[in-house]
Short mmCIF file of C-alpha atoms in Angstrom, two decimals:
data_model
loop_
_atom_site.label_atom_id
_atom_site.label_comp_id
_atom_site.label_asym_id
_atom_site.label_seq_id
_atom_site.Cartn_x
_atom_site.Cartn_y
_atom_site.Cartn_z
CA MET A 299 82.09 241.27 104.41
CA ALA A 300 84.08 241.45 107.69
CA ALA A 301 82.96 238.10 108.45
CA LEU A 302 85.33 236.58 105.74
CA ALA A 303 88.47 235.26 106.86
CA ALA A 304 91.79 237.24 106.13
CA PRO A 305 93.51 235.99 103.34
CA GLY A 306 95.99 232.85 104.33
CA ALA A 307 94.06 232.20 107.59
CA GLY A 308 92.57 229.06 106.43
CA HIS A 309 95.92 227.74 105.31
CA ALA A 310 97.46 228.27 108.75
CA HIS A 311 95.43 225.60 109.91
CA ARG A 312 95.81 222.92 107.45
CA GLY A 313 97.21 219.59 108.55
CA ARG A 314 96.00 220.05 112.33
CA ARG A 315 92.22 220.08 113.35
CA THR A 316 91.01 222.08 116.25
CA PRO A 317 89.67 219.65 118.87
CA TYR A 318 85.93 220.15 119.44
CA ALA A 319 84.25 219.88 122.94
CA ARG A 320 82.65 216.51 123.51
CA ARG A 321 78.84 216.16 123.66
CA ASP A 322 78.69 215.88 127.28
CA GLY A 323 80.81 219.10 127.61
CA THR A 324 83.90 217.46 128.99
CA PRO A 325 87.08 218.97 127.57
CA PRO A 326 88.51 217.34 124.81
CA GLY A 327 91.41 214.81 125.41
CA PRO A 328 94.91 214.71 124.26
CA ALA A 329 95.32 214.17 120.90
CA ARG A 330 96.47 210.69 119.44
CA PRO A 331 99.78 210.58 117.87
CA GLY A 332 99.64 211.42 114.31
CA GLY A 333 96.52 214.08 115.13
CA GLU A 334 94.32 211.49 115.06
CA HIS A 335 91.48 210.94 117.74
CA GLY A 336 90.95 207.59 119.60
CA GLU A 337 87.77 206.79 117.62
CA HIS A 338 89.50 207.06 114.31
CA HIS A 339 92.51 204.81 115.77
CA GLY A 340 90.05 202.37 116.97
CA GLY A 341 88.55 202.37 113.43
CA ARG A 342 91.74 201.49 112.01
CA THR A 343 92.26 198.78 114.77
CA ALA A 344 89.02 197.29 114.16
CA MET A 345 89.85 197.27 110.36
CA THR A 346 93.19 195.55 111.07
CA ALA A 347 92.01 192.78 113.09
CA ARG A 348 89.29 192.02 110.51
CA ASP A 349 92.15 192.08 107.82
CA GLY A 350 94.14 189.70 110.17
CA ARG A 351 91.02 187.28 110.41
CA ARG A 352 90.42 187.55 106.70
CA ALA A 353 94.17 186.60 106.07
CA SER A 354 94.22 183.86 108.51
CA ALA A 355 91.15 182.39 106.72
CA THR A 356 92.81 182.64 103.47
CA ALA A 357 95.81 181.04 104.75
CA GLY A 358 93.94 178.07 106.20
CA ARG A 359 92.08 177.36 102.83
CA ALA A 360 95.39 177.31 101.13
CA GLU A 361 96.70 174.95 103.27
CA GLU A 362 93.53 172.77 102.85
CA THR A 363 94.21 172.86 99.04
CA VAL A 364 98.08 172.01 99.64
CA ASP A 365 97.25 169.08 101.84
CA ALA A 366 94.67 167.92 99.68
CA GLN A 367 96.96 167.62 96.50
CA GLY A 368 99.35 165.55 98.52
CA SER A 369 102.14 167.60 100.69
CA PRO A 370 105.15 165.78 102.34
CA ALA A 371 103.82 166.42 105.72
CA THR A 372 100.43 164.97 105.41
CA GLY A 373 100.97 162.33 103.24
CA GLY A 374 98.10 163.01 100.75
CA PRO A 375 97.82 161.56 97.18
CA GLY A 376 101.09 161.72 95.37
CA SER A 377 103.33 162.14 98.33
CA SER A 378 105.85 159.83 100.05
CA ALA A 379 105.19 159.24 103.59
CA PRO A 380 107.87 160.86 105.96
CA GLU A 381 110.44 158.37 107.15
CA VAL A 382 110.49 157.86 110.87
CA PRO A 383 113.78 157.02 112.47
CA GLY A 384 113.95 153.28 113.47
CA SER A 385 110.84 152.50 111.53
CA PRO A 386 110.93 149.68 108.99
CA ALA A 387 111.58 150.27 105.27
CA PRO A 388 108.70 150.41 102.99
CA GLU A 389 108.01 146.80 101.33
CA GLY A 390 109.53 146.35 97.76
CA PRO A 391 110.20 143.83 95.35
CA SER A 392 110.91 140.87 97.51
CA SER A 393 114.67 139.72 97.23
CA PRO A 394 115.78 136.36 97.92
CA ALA A 395 117.72 135.66 101.21
CA PRO A 396 121.53 135.36 101.36
CA GLU A 397 121.05 131.67 101.90
CA GLU A 398 119.01 131.35 99.00
CA ARG A 399 120.95 133.29 96.57
CA HIS A 400 123.86 130.99 97.26
CA ALA A 401 122.11 127.68 97.94
CA ARG A 402 123.69 124.92 95.69
CA PRO A 403 121.71 122.41 94.00
CA ASP A 404 121.28 118.75 95.80
CA ASP A 405 123.99 116.22 94.62
CA THR A 406 124.45 112.58 95.63
CA VAL A 407 127.03 113.49 98.18
CA ALA A 408 124.69 115.94 99.78
CA THR A 409 122.26 113.30 99.89
CA VAL A 410 124.60 110.85 101.75
CA VAL A 411 125.67 113.63 104.19
CA ARG A 412 122.13 114.30 105.49
CA GLN A 413 121.62 110.65 105.79
CA TRP A 414 124.89 110.15 108.17
CA ARG A 415 123.64 113.25 110.00
CA ALA A 416 120.31 111.63 110.46
CA VAL A 417 121.77 108.41 112.27
CA HIS A 418 124.73 110.16 113.75
CA PRO A 419 123.89 114.02 114.51
CA ASP A 420 126.99 114.31 116.50
CA LEU A 421 129.24 113.27 113.67
CA ASP A 422 131.50 115.74 111.91
CA THR A 423 130.75 115.53 108.25
CA ALA A 424 132.37 118.40 106.78
CA PRO A 425 135.19 116.40 105.36
CA MET A 426 132.79 113.99 103.55
CA GLU A 427 131.49 117.15 101.73
CA ILE A 428 134.83 117.96 100.18
CA ILE A 429 136.55 114.71 99.46
CA GLY A 430 133.21 112.92 98.91
CA ARG A 431 132.67 115.31 95.97
CA ILE A 432 136.38 115.00 94.79
CA ASN A 433 135.87 111.20 94.69
CA ARG A 434 132.33 111.34 93.10
CA CYS A 435 133.59 113.85 90.26
CA ALA A 436 136.69 111.53 89.76
CA ALA A 437 134.48 108.56 89.25
CA LEU A 438 132.04 110.26 86.89
CA LEU A 439 134.81 111.90 84.79
CA GLN A 440 136.66 108.46 84.48
CA GLN A 441 133.44 106.69 83.80
CA ALA A 442 132.85 109.20 80.51
CA GLU A 443 136.52 109.02 79.49
CA ASP A 444 136.96 105.57 79.69
CA ALA A 445 134.42 104.81 76.87
CA PRO A 446 136.55 105.75 73.86
CA LEU A 447 139.42 103.84 75.55
CA ARG A 448 137.15 100.77 75.51
CA ARG A 449 136.64 101.32 72.13
CA ALA A 450 140.29 101.18 71.46
CA GLY A 451 140.73 98.07 73.23
CA LEU A 452 142.72 99.91 76.26
CA SER A 453 142.17 100.11 79.84
CA ARG A 454 142.65 103.05 81.78
CA PRO A 455 145.79 101.90 83.42
CA GLU A 456 147.12 100.82 80.04
CA PHE A 457 146.58 104.21 78.65
CA ASP A 458 148.22 105.83 81.51
CA LEU A 459 151.43 103.63 80.75
CA LEU A 460 151.26 105.02 77.18
CA GLY A 461 150.65 108.56 78.13
CA ALA A 462 153.38 108.60 80.20
CA LEU A 463 155.88 107.35 77.65
CA ARG A 464 154.47 109.79 75.08
CA ARG A 465 154.66 112.84 77.50
CA THR A 466 158.30 112.36 78.67
CA GLY A 467 159.54 111.72 75.20
CA HIS A 468 161.88 108.93 76.06
CA GLU A 469 162.57 105.60 77.38
CA LEU A 470 161.55 104.53 80.72
CA THR A 471 161.85 101.53 82.96
CA PRO A 472 159.20 99.59 84.60
CA GLY A 473 160.08 101.06 87.94
CA GLU A 474 159.93 104.62 86.47
CA LEU A 475 156.57 103.77 84.87
CA ALA A 476 155.51 102.40 87.95
CA ARG A 477 156.33 105.85 89.76
CA GLU A 478 154.74 107.86 87.11
CA THR A 479 151.60 106.04 87.13
CA PHE A 480 151.07 105.47 90.90
CA SER A 481 150.94 101.39 90.27
CA SER A 482 152.92 98.65 91.85
CA GLY A 483 155.87 96.92 90.00
CA ALA A 484 154.00 93.84 89.23
CA ALA A 485 150.97 95.43 87.95
CA VAL A 486 153.13 97.22 85.36
CA THR A 487 155.09 94.21 84.23
CA LYS A 488 151.58 92.82 83.41
CA ARG A 489 150.32 95.38 81.17
CA LEU A 490 153.80 96.02 79.52
CA LYS A 491 153.60 92.46 78.65
CA GLN A 492 150.14 92.92 76.90
CA LEU A 493 150.63 96.32 75.45
CA THR A 494 153.93 94.61 73.81
CA GLU A 495 151.90 91.83 72.32
CA ARG A 496 149.84 94.39 70.59
CA GLY A 497 152.69 96.34 69.06
CA LEU A 498 152.20 99.40 70.92
CA VAL A 499 155.34 99.34 72.90
CA GLU A 500 158.99 97.98 72.54
CA ARG A 501 161.32 96.46 75.47
CA ARG A 502 165.04 96.35 75.13
CA GLY A 503 167.41 95.16 77.76
CA ASP A 504 170.06 97.24 79.35
CA THR A 505 173.67 96.74 77.91
CA ARG A 506 175.13 96.89 81.21
CA ASP A 507 172.41 95.24 83.44
CA ARG A 508 170.17 92.52 81.91
CA ARG A 509 167.63 92.80 84.88
CA VAL A 510 166.83 96.31 83.69
CA ALA A 511 164.56 96.75 80.54
CA HIS A 512 163.98 99.78 78.90
CA VAL A 513 160.48 100.58 77.48
CA ARG A 514 159.68 102.89 74.58
CA LEU A 515 156.56 103.86 72.28
CA THR A 516 156.13 102.33 68.89
CA ASP A 517 154.79 104.61 65.99
CA ALA A 518 151.26 102.78 66.42
CA GLY A 519 151.48 103.37 70.15
CA ARG A 520 152.22 107.15 69.69
CA ASP A 521 149.36 107.42 67.02
CA LEU A 522 147.07 105.85 69.35
CA VAL A 523 147.86 108.30 72.16
CA ASP A 524 147.54 111.25 69.82
CA GLY A 525 144.15 110.30 68.51
CA LEU A 526 142.49 109.60 71.85
CA LEU A 527 144.25 112.48 74.01
CA PRO A 528 142.35 115.23 72.02
CA GLU A 529 138.88 113.41 72.51
CA GLN A 530 139.24 113.22 76.38
CA LEU A 531 140.53 116.89 76.58
CA ALA A 532 137.48 118.11 74.78
CA HIS A 533 135.15 116.47 77.17
CA GLU A 534 137.04 117.69 80.26
CA ARG A 535 136.62 121.36 78.51
CA SER A 536 133.02 121.02 78.04
CA VAL A 537 132.58 119.64 81.58
CA LEU A 538 134.56 123.00 83.02
CA ALA A 539 132.72 125.32 80.72
CA GLY A 540 129.86 125.99 83.29
CA LEU A 541 132.48 127.43 85.67
CA ALA A 542 133.52 131.02 85.47
CA PRO A 543 137.40 131.47 84.56
CA HIS A 544 138.41 132.94 87.98
CA GLY A 545 136.37 129.91 89.50
CA ARG A 546 138.51 127.25 87.56
CA ASP A 547 141.73 129.23 88.45
CA GLU A 548 140.78 129.08 92.26
CA LEU A 549 139.62 125.30 92.03
CA ALA A 550 143.01 124.36 90.39
CA ALA A 551 144.91 126.33 93.15
CA LEU A 552 143.00 124.74 95.82
CA LEU A 553 143.17 121.05 94.39
CA SER A 554 146.90 121.79 93.80
CA GLU A 555 147.52 122.50 97.48
CA LEU A 556 145.48 119.55 98.50
CA LEU A 557 147.48 117.28 96.19
CA GLY A 558 150.75 118.64 97.47
CA ARG A 559 149.66 117.51 101.03
CA LEU A 560 148.68 114.13 100.24
CA GLU A 561 151.60 113.65 97.98
CA GLY A 562 153.88 114.80 101.02
CA ARG A 563 152.11 112.53 103.35
CA ALA A 564 152.69 109.58 100.82
CA GLY A 565 156.14 110.14 100.50
CA ALA A 566 156.64 110.48 104.32
CA LEU A 567 154.84 107.02 104.66
CA ARG A 568 157.16 105.26 101.94
CA LEU A 569 160.16 106.61 103.89
#
């Protein structure tokens, strides 16, 4: 029984193993940190390497799965291709070019301008594009608005004389009527004679100067103007209905500026 170890002897060496001699008889080497020998440490190293390769393989399969599902990096199904600086934008629904959006429909003045440019390429036709359209609009408007005047037996100049008397609200001399209607004195005298014969206007002489006559509307002339004017305004309103309100205001301002310049030139020429 003497071979039995004393009590507690086995516990004294727990946690530290006694190194044994190697098989070739060489003394054991120094213990590895943590009390483990090299072969045990090498076993852990081999296991760590295998674990790393297994983890890398798993990560590779996960990346392949993500790429197959469409990641932003690979541009797979359901992904959007990455934007490269300087590259053209992806094609979408085509939109008209600026010149196409603002292109005006062709009109008679545009045709005339194009014809002049063909025979005179060096000719500046820009004024024709504005003045030509103003003249063309005036001609078309007058043509449409003269129809009810003709039915009433009036010409446009005669209606202008009646309108001048109606809107001023008082008598006018033939000279004043000429200035109001941009007509010559001789033309006004002739028209007043015809309107007087029809009972639409009355003439009376000046008490101080018999050479001067005063013209006023009769009740028949007033009723005729009041019946025709609303019809003309209704036609003009329908013509302008296609323009936006701000466009009408801008057009009126531009035409007012142009008319002021023309009237100023006309006044200077008369002087």
